[in-house]
């Protein structure tokens, strides 16, 4: 039964529920309300990332790993 085996390999790994995906859409629904229906895609992505980082307790640090010497070397080039 090679065709049945191939079909089983395709369908069995699928999760029974897509809970993480549903959380993302629910969070997006909270952000996009009737008053905020004109938020562009880039701002929506930034807001969702900010909400996730605040809820998980992580702080967004865009300068992590950047030393003053490294930045000075980049500016000299």
PDB file of C-alpha atoms in Angstrom:
ATOM      1  CA  UNK A   1       0.000   0.000   0.000  1.00  0.00           C
ATOM      2  CA  UNK A   2       2.557   2.642  -1.019  1.00  0.00           C
ATOM      3  CA  UNK A   3      -0.059   5.283  -1.875  1.00  0.00           C
ATOM      4  CA  UNK A   4      -1.768   4.882   1.508  1.00  0.00           C
ATOM      5  CA  UNK A   5       1.607   5.148   3.245  1.00  0.00           C
ATOM      6  CA  UNK A   6       2.408   8.339   1.300  1.00  0.00           C
ATOM      7  CA  UNK A   7      -0.985   9.868   2.169  1.00  0.00           C
ATOM      8  CA  UNK A   8      -0.532   8.960   5.838  1.00  0.00           C
ATOM      9  CA  UNK A   9       2.835  10.722   5.919  1.00  0.00           C
ATOM     10  CA  UNK A  10       1.206  13.833   4.457  1.00  0.00           C
ATOM     11  CA  UNK A  11      -1.813  14.022   6.757  1.00  0.00           C
ATOM     12  CA  UNK A  12      -0.763  12.545  10.106  1.00  0.00           C
ATOM     13  CA  UNK A  13       1.728  15.311  11.064  1.00  0.00           C
ATOM     14  CA  UNK A  14      -1.018  17.949  10.843  1.00  0.00           C
ATOM     15  CA  UNK A  15      -1.945  19.274  14.279  1.00  0.00           C
ATOM     16  CA  UNK A  16      -5.444  18.644  15.535  1.00  0.00           C
ATOM     17  CA  UNK A  17      -5.870  22.295  16.439  1.00  0.00           C
ATOM     18  CA  UNK A  18      -4.015  25.384  15.413  1.00  0.00           C
ATOM     19  CA  UNK A  19      -4.045  27.130  18.789  1.00  0.00           C
ATOM     20  CA  UNK A  20      -0.938  29.319  18.195  1.00  0.00           C
ATOM     21  CA  UNK A  21      -2.355  30.478  14.886  1.00  0.00           C
ATOM     22  CA  UNK A  22      -5.718  31.295  16.470  1.00  0.00           C
ATOM     23  CA  UNK A  23      -3.955  33.340  19.164  1.00  0.00           C
ATOM     24  CA  UNK A  24      -2.237  35.417  16.512  1.00  0.00           C
ATOM     25  CA  UNK A  25      -5.510  36.187  14.753  1.00  0.00           C
ATOM     26  CA  UNK A  26      -7.258  36.982  18.056  1.00  0.00           C
ATOM     27  CA  UNK A  27      -4.462  39.361  19.000  1.00  0.00           C
ATOM     28  CA  UNK A  28      -4.688  41.004  15.583  1.00  0.00           C
ATOM     29  CA  UNK A  29      -8.424  41.412  16.022  1.00  0.00           C
ATOM     30  CA  UNK A  30      -7.810  43.267  19.282  1.00  0.00           C
ATOM     31  CA  UNK A  31      -5.421  45.632  17.520  1.00  0.00           C
ATOM     32  CA  UNK A  32      -7.506  46.243  14.410  1.00  0.00           C
ATOM     33  CA  UNK A  33     -10.768  47.745  15.610  1.00  0.00           C
ATOM     34  CA  UNK A  34     -13.285  49.877  13.735  1.00  0.00           C
ATOM     35  CA  UNK A  35     -11.385  53.021  14.787  1.00  0.00           C
ATOM     36  CA  UNK A  36      -8.033  51.591  13.691  1.00  0.00           C
ATOM     37  CA  UNK A  37      -9.053  49.985  10.423  1.00  0.00           C
ATOM     38  CA  UNK A  38      -6.570  51.998   8.316  1.00  0.00           C
ATOM     39  CA  UNK A  39      -3.372  50.784   9.960  1.00  0.00           C
ATOM     40  CA  UNK A  40      -0.894  49.819   7.253  1.00  0.00           C
ATOM     41  CA  UNK A  41       0.829  46.434   7.212  1.00  0.00           C
ATOM     42  CA  UNK A  42       4.178  47.626   8.565  1.00  0.00           C
ATOM     43  CA  UNK A  43       2.638  49.392  11.552  1.00  0.00           C
ATOM     44  CA  UNK A  44       0.388  46.409  12.269  1.00  0.00           C
ATOM     45  CA  UNK A  45       3.411  44.099  12.300  1.00  0.00           C
ATOM     46  CA  UNK A  46       5.307  46.449  14.609  1.00  0.00           C
ATOM     47  CA  UNK A  47       2.350  46.690  16.995  1.00  0.00           C
ATOM     48  CA  UNK A  48       1.959  42.918  17.115  1.00  0.00           C
ATOM     49  CA  UNK A  49       5.682  42.445  17.810  1.00  0.00           C
ATOM     50  CA  UNK A  50       5.527  45.065  20.555  1.00  0.00           C
ATOM     51  CA  UNK A  51       2.475  43.432  22.149  1.00  0.00           C
ATOM     52  CA  UNK A  52       4.152  40.026  22.075  1.00  0.00           C
ATOM     53  CA  UNK A  53       7.341  41.328  23.651  1.00  0.00           C
ATOM     54  CA  UNK A  54       5.455  43.140  26.406  1.00  0.00           C
ATOM     55  CA  UNK A  55       3.283  40.125  27.213  1.00  0.00           C
ATOM     56  CA  UNK A  56       6.203  37.709  27.268  1.00  0.00           C
ATOM     57  CA  UNK A  57       8.293  39.989  29.478  1.00  0.00           C
ATOM     58  CA  UNK A  58      11.021  40.477  26.895  1.00  0.00           C
ATOM     59  CA  UNK A  59      12.310  43.920  26.098  1.00  0.00           C
ATOM     60  CA  UNK A  60      13.097  44.800  22.502  1.00  0.00           C
ATOM     61  CA  UNK A  61      16.713  45.914  22.364  1.00  0.00           C
ATOM     62  CA  UNK A  62      17.802  46.986  18.902  1.00  0.00           C
ATOM     63  CA  UNK A  63      21.337  47.734  20.077  1.00  0.00           C
ATOM     64  CA  UNK A  64      22.081  44.327  21.589  1.00  0.00           C
ATOM     65  CA  UNK A  65      25.479  43.111  20.487  1.00  0.00           C
ATOM     66  CA  UNK A  66      26.585  46.488  19.167  1.00  0.00           C
ATOM     67  CA  UNK A  67      29.677  47.918  20.775  1.00  0.00           C
ATOM     68  CA  UNK A  68      30.823  51.502  20.363  1.00  0.00           C
ATOM     69  CA  UNK A  69      34.028  50.352  18.662  1.00  0.00           C
ATOM     70  CA  UNK A  70      32.117  48.312  16.089  1.00  0.00           C
ATOM     71  CA  UNK A  71      29.842  51.244  15.305  1.00  0.00           C
ATOM     72  CA  UNK A  72      32.847  53.606  15.027  1.00  0.00           C
ATOM     73  CA  UNK A  73      34.529  51.208  12.581  1.00  0.00           C
ATOM     74  CA  UNK A  74      31.400  51.138  10.450  1.00  0.00           C
ATOM     75  CA  UNK A  75      31.242  54.929  10.371  1.00  0.00           C
ATOM     76  CA  UNK A  76      34.904  55.188   9.324  1.00  0.00           C
ATOM     77  CA  UNK A  77      34.323  53.012   6.244  1.00  0.00           C
TER      78      UNK A  77
END
